[in-house]
CSV table of C-alpha atoms in Angstrom, one decimal:
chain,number,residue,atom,x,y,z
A,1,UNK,CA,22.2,35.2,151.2
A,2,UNK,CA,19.1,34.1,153.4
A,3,UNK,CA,18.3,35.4,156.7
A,4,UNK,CA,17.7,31.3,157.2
A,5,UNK,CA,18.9,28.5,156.1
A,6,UNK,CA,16.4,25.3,157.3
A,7,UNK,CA,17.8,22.0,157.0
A,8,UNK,CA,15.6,18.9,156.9
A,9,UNK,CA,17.1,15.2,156.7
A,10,UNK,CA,13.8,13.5,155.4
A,11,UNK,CA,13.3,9.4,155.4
A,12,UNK,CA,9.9,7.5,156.1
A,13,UNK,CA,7.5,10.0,157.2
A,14,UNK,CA,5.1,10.2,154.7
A,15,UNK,CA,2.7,10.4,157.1
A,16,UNK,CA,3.9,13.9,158.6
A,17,UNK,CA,5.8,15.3,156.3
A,18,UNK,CA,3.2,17.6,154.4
A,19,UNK,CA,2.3,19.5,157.8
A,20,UNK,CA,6.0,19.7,158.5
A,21,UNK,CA,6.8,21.2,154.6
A,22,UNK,CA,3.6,23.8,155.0
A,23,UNK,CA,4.5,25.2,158.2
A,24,UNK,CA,8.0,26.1,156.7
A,25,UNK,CA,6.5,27.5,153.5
A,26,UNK,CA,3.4,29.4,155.7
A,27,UNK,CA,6.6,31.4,157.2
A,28,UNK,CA,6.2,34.9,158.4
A,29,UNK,CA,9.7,35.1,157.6
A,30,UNK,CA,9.9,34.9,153.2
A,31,UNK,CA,13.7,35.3,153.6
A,32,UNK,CA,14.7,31.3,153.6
A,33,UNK,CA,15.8,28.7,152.0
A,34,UNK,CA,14.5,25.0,152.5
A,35,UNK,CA,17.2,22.5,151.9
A,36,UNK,CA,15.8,18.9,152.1
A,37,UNK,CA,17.6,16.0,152.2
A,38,UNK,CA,15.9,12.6,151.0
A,39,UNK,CA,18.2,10.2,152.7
A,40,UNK,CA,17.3,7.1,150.3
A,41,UNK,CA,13.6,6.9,151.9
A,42,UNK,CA,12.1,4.1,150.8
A,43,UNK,CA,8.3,5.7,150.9
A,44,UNK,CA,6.8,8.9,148.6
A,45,UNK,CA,8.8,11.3,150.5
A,46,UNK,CA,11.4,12.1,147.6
A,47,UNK,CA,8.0,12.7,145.5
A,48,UNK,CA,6.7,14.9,147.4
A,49,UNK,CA,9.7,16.9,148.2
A,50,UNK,CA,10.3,17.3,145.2
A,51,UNK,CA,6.0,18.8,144.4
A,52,UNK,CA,6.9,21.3,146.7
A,53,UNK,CA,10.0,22.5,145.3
A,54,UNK,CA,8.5,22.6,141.9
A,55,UNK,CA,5.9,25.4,143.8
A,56,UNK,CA,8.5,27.2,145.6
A,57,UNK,CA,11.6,28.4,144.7
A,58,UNK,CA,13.1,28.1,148.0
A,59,UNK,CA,13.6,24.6,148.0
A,60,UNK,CA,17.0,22.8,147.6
A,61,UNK,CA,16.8,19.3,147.4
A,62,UNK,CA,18.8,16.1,147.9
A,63,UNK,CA,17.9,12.5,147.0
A,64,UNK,CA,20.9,10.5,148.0
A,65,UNK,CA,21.2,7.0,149.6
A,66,UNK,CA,20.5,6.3,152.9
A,67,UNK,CA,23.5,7.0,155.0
A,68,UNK,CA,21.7,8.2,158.3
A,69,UNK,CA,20.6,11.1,159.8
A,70,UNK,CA,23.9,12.7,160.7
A,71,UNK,CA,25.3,12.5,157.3
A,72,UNK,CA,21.8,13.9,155.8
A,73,UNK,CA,22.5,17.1,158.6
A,74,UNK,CA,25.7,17.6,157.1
A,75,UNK,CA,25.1,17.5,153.3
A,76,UNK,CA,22.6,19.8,153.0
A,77,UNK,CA,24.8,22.2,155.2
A,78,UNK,CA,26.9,22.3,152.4
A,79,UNK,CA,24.2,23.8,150.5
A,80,UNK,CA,23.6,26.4,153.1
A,81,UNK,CA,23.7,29.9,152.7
A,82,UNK,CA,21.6,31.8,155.9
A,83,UNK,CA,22.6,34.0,158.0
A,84,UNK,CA,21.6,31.6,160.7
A,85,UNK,CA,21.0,27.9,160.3
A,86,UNK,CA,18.0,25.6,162.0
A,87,UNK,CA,17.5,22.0,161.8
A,88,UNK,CA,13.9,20.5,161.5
A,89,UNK,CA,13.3,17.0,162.4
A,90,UNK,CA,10.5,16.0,159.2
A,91,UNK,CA,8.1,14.9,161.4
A,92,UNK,CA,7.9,18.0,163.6
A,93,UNK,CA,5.9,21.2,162.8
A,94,UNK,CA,7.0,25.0,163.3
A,95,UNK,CA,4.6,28.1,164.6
A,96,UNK,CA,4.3,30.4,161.7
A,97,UNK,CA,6.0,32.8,163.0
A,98,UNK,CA,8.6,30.7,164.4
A,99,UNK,CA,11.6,31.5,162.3
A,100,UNK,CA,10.8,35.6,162.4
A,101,UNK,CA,10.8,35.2,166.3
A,102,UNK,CA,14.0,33.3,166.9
A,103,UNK,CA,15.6,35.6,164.0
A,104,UNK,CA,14.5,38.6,164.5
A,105,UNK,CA,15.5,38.0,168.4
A,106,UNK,CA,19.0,36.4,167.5
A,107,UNK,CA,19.8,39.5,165.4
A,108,UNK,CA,18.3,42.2,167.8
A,109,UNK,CA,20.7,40.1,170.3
A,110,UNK,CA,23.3,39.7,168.2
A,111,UNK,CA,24.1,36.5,169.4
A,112,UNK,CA,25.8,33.3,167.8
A,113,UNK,CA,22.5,31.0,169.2
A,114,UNK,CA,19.3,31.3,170.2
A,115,UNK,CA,17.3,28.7,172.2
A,116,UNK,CA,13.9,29.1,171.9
A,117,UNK,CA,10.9,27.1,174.3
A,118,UNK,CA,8.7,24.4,172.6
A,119,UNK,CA,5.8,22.2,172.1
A,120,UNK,CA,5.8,18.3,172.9
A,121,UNK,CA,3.3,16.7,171.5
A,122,UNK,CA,0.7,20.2,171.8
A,123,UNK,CA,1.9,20.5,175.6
A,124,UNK,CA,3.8,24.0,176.1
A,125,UNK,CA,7.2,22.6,177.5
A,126,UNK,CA,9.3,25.5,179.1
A,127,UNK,CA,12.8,24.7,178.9
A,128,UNK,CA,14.2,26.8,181.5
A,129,UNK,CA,12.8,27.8,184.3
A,130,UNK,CA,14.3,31.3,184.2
A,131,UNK,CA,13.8,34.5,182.8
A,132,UNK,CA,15.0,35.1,179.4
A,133,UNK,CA,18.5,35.4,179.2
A,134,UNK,CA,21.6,36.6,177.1
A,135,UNK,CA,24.6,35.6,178.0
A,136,UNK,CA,27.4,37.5,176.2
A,137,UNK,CA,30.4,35.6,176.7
A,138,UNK,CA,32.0,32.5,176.4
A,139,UNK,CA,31.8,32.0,180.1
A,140,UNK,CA,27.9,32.5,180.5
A,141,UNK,CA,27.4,30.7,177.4
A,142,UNK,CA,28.6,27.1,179.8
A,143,UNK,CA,25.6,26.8,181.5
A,144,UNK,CA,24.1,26.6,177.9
A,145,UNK,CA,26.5,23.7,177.3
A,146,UNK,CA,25.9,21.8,179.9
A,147,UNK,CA,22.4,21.7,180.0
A,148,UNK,CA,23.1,19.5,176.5
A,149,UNK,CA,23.4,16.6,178.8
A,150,UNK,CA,20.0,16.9,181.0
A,151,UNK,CA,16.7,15.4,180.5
A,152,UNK,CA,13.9,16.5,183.2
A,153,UNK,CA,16.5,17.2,185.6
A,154,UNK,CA,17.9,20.2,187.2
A,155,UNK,CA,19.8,22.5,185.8
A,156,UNK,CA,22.2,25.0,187.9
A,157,UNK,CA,19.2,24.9,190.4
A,158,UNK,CA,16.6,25.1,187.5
A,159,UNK,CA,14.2,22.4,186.4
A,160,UNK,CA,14.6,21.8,182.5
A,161,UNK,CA,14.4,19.7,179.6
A,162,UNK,CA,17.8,19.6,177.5
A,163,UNK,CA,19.6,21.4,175.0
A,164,UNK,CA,20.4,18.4,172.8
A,165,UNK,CA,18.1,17.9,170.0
A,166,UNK,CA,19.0,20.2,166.6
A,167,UNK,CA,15.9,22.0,166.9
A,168,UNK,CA,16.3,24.0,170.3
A,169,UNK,CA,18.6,26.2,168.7
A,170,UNK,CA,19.2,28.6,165.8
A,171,UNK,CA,22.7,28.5,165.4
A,172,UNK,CA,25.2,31.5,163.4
A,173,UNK,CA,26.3,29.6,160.1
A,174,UNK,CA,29.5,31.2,160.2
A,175,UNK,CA,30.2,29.5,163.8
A,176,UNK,CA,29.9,25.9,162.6
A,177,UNK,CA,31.5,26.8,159.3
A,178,UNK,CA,34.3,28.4,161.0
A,179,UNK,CA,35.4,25.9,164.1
A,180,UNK,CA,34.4,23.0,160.7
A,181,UNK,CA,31.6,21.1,163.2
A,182,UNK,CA,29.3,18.7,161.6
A,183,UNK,CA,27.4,15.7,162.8
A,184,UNK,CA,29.2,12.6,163.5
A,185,UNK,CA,27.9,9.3,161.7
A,186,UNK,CA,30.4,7.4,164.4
A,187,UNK,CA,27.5,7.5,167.0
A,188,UNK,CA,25.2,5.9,164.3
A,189,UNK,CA,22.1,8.4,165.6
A,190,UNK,CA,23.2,8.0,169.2
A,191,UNK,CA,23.6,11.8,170.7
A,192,UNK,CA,25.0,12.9,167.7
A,193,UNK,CA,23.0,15.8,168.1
A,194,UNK,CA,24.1,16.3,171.5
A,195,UNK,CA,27.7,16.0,170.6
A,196,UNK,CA,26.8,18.5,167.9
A,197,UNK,CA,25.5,20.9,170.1
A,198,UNK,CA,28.5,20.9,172.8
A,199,UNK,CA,30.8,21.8,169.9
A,200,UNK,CA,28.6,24.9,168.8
A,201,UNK,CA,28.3,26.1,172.4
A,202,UNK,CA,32.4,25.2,173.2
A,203,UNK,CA,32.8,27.9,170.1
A,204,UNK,CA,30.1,30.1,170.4
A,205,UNK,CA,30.8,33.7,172.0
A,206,UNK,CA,27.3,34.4,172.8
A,207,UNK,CA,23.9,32.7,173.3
A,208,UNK,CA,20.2,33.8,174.4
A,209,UNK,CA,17.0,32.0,175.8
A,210,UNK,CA,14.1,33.0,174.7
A,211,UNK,CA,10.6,32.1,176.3
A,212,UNK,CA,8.3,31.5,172.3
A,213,UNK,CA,6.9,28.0,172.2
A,214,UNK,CA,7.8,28.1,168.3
A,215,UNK,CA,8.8,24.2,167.2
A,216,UNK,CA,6.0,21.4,167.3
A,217,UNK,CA,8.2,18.4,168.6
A,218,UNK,CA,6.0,14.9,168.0
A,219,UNK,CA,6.8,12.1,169.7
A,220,UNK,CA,7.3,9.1,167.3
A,221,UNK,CA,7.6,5.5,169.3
A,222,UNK,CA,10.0,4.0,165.4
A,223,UNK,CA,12.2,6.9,165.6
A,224,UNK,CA,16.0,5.6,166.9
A,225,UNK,CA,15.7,7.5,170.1
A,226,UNK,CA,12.6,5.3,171.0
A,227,UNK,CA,12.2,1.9,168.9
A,228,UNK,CA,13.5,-1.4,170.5
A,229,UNK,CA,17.4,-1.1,170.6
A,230,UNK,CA,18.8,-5.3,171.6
A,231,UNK,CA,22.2,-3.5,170.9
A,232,UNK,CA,21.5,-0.2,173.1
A,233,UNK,CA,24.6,-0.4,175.0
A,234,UNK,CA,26.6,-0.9,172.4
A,235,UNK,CA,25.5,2.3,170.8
A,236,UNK,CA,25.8,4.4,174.0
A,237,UNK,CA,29.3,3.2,174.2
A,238,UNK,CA,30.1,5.0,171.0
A,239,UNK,CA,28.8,8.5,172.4
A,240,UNK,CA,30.5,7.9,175.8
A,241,UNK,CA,33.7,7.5,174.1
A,242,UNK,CA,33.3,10.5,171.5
A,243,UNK,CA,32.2,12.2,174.6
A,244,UNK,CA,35.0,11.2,177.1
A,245,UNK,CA,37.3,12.7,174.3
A,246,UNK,CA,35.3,16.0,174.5
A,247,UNK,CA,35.9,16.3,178.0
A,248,UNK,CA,39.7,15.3,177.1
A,249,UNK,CA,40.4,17.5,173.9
A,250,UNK,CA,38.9,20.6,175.9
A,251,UNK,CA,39.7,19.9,179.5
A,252,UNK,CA,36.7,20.5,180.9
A,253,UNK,CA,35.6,21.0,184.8
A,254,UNK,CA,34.0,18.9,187.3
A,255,UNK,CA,30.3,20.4,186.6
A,256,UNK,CA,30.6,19.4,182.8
A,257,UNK,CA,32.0,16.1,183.9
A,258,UNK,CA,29.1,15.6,186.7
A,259,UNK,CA,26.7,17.0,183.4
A,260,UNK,CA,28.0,14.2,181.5
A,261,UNK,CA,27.7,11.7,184.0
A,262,UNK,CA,23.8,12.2,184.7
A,263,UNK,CA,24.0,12.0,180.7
A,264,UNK,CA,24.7,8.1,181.5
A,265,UNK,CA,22.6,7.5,183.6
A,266,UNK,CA,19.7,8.9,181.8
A,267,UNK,CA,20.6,6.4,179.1
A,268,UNK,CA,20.6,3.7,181.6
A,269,UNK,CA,17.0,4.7,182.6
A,270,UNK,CA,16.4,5.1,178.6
A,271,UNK,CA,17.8,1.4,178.4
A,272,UNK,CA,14.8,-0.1,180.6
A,273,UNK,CA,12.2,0.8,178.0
A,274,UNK,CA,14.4,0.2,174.9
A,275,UNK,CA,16.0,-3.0,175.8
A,276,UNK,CA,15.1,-4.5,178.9
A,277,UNK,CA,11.4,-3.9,179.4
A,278,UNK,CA,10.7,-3.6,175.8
A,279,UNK,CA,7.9,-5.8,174.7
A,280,UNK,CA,10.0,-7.2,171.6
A,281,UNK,CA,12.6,-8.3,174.1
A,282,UNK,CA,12.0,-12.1,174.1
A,283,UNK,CA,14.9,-13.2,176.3
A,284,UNK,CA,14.1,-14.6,179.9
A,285,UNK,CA,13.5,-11.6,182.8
A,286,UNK,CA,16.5,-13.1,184.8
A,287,UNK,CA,18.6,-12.9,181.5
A,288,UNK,CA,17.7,-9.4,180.9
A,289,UNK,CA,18.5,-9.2,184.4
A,290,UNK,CA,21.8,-10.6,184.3
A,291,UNK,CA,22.7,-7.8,181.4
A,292,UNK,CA,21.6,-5.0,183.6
A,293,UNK,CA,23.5,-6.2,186.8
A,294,UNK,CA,26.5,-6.0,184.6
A,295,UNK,CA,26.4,-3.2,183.1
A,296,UNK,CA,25.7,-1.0,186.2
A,297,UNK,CA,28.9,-2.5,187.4
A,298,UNK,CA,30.7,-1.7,184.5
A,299,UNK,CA,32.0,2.1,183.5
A,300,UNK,CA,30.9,4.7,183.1
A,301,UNK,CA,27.7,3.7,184.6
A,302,UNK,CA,29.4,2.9,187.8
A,303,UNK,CA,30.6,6.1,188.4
A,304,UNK,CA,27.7,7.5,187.4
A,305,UNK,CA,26.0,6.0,190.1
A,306,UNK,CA,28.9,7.2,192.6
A,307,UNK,CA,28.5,10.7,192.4
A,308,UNK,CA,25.2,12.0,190.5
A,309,UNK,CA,23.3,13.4,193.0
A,310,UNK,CA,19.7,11.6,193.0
A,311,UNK,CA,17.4,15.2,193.5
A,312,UNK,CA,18.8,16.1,190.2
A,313,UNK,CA,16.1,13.8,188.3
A,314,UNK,CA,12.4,14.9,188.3
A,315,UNK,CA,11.3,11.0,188.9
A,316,UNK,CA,11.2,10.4,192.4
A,317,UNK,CA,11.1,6.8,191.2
A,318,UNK,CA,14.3,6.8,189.5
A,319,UNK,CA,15.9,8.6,192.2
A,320,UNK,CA,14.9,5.8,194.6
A,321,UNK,CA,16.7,3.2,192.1
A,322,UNK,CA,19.7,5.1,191.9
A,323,UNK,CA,19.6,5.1,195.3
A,324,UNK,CA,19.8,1.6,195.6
A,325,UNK,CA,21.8,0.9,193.1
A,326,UNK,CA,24.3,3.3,195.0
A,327,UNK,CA,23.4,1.1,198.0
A,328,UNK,CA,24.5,-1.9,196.3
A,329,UNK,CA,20.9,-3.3,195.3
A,330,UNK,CA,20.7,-3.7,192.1
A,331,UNK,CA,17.7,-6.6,191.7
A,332,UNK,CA,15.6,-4.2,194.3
A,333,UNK,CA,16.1,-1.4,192.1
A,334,UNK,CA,15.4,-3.3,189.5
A,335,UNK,CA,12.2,-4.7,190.7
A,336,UNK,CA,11.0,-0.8,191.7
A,337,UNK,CA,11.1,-0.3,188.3
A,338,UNK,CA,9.5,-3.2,187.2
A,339,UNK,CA,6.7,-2.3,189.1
A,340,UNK,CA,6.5,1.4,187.6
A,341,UNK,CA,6.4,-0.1,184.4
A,342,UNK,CA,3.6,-2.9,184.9
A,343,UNK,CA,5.9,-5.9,185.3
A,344,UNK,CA,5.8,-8.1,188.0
A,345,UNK,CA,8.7,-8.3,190.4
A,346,UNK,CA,11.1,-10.5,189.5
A,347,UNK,CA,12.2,-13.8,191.1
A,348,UNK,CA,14.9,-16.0,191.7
């Protein structure tokens, strides 16, 4: 068995995914296995993948057809045989030494995950603003749950970034094989990470925070979380539901439901740059108007607006539109962030 299993869904990054294999075979830590999935790429990726598993034994490799990122997660799971498990976006780039840190940390801890801080784009990004922690109960480990949902927002008093993406954590591979978790392809790349991520910490016993910038995080504008998405409410209305039955299935308290609703309204804000401000967005401003005025009148957006408290977001800007949009002035709000965006304010 190996102290590590890293699991990498791989499609259409040739460009990056040479620095992203070299940093996992440079480990510190020998004691891994590398278990890529080609998910049907339509580039060299498979190729190469498969050079560097002809040069290290480590390597496990997939080549399937493309059936998304979730499903990629899951297969090479099955293949998984660490101790602890950590996903890897292809794109991205570890520290060295990352794996030995968060390992030898999560064993010395003997906890079930370990969330380490990391690099965005080269910029040190500390995800807590707290001391190190352990916390060694189910209990303690909810404040680890909830900050899932945030995105530059506060967190039990604490500016943050969120605990969503697969590679903030190194997560026991007993836990997810034991409760049965795995991504769901429902969500179609939509939070399923997120939704991934609440299950691990709604079964996990024990989890640590730990202050080593370790994973290189790039920002790519034609991944799904950033490309133009005409259809972007349609997909957040598959995560709200699969998330609305979380909070069902598990009965969970008014700060995970208050968590989940700053979750919407960060994909509202996410919405303006995806859909309605997007430069591929052909469609007249006061159509794309039109769209937003309804959906912020719709659920669970307008709840959202209701109760999230505004000081919660690190943009004063956004704060000021939900505001307004709390207010009842949706075109106002709508033309503040027109104006934070370089668009001129809309008329008529």
């Amino acid at each position: 068995m190996a102290s590590v299993s890293v699991i990498i869904p791989v499609y259409n990054v040739e460009k990056y995914i040479r620095q992203c294999l070299d940093s996992l075979c440079g480990q510190t830590l020998r004691d891994i296995e590398i278990i890529a999935v080609d998910d049907g790429s339509p580039d060299n990726c498979g190729a190469i993948i498969d050079e560097y598993a002809a040069k290290d034994a480590r390597f496990k490799v997939i080549h399937k057809k493309n059936a998304g990122v979730s499903a990629a997660r899951n297969d090479g799971f099955k293949l998984a045989t660490g101790e602890y498990v950590y996903y890897v976006d292809s794109d991205d780039w570890l520290e060295l030494d990352a794996l030995e840190v968060m390992y030898r940390k999560a064993t010395r801890s003997k906890v079930d995950v370990i969330c380490p801080d990391i690099f965005i784009n080269d910029r040190k990004l500390t995800v807590f603003n707290i001391p190190e922690t352990v916390a060694d109960t189910p209990q303690g480990v909810r404040p680890f749950q909830r900050a899932v949902f945030y995105g530059n927002c506060g967190f039990d008093g604490h500016p943050h970034s969120n605990l969503g993406a697969p590679w903030h954590s190194m997560i026991r591979r007993s836990l997810i094989e034991d409760a049965g978790l795995s991504y769901d392809p429902y969500v179609r790349g939509i939070f399923d990470d997120g939704l991934f991520m609440l299950n691990v910490f709604e079964h996990a016993q024990s989890a640590a925070y730990i202050h080593d910038h370790v994973y290189h995080y790039r920002v790519v504008e034609s991944s799904i979380t950033h490309r133009y998405r005409p259809d972007c409410f349609e997909a957040f209305a598959r995560a709200f539901e699969r998330l609305e039955e979380f909070i069902r299935r598990y009965d969970k308290d008014e700060k995970f439901v208050n968590a989940y609703y700053t979750r919407v309204l960060i994909y509202l804000k996410r919405s303006m740059s995806i859909n309605f401000f997007n430069a591929q967005n052909q469609k007249p401003l006061k159509e794309r108007y039109a769209q937003f005025k309804a959906a912020v009148g719709k659920e669970p957006y307008r709840t959202a607006i209701e109760i999230v408290d505004p000081k919660v977001f690190k943009s004063r800007l956004y704060a000021v539109c939900l505001m307004l949009l709390r207010a009842g002035m949706p075109k106002i709000a709508w033309s503040v962030y027109s104006i934070r965006i370089g668009h001129k304010l809309m008329k008529g």
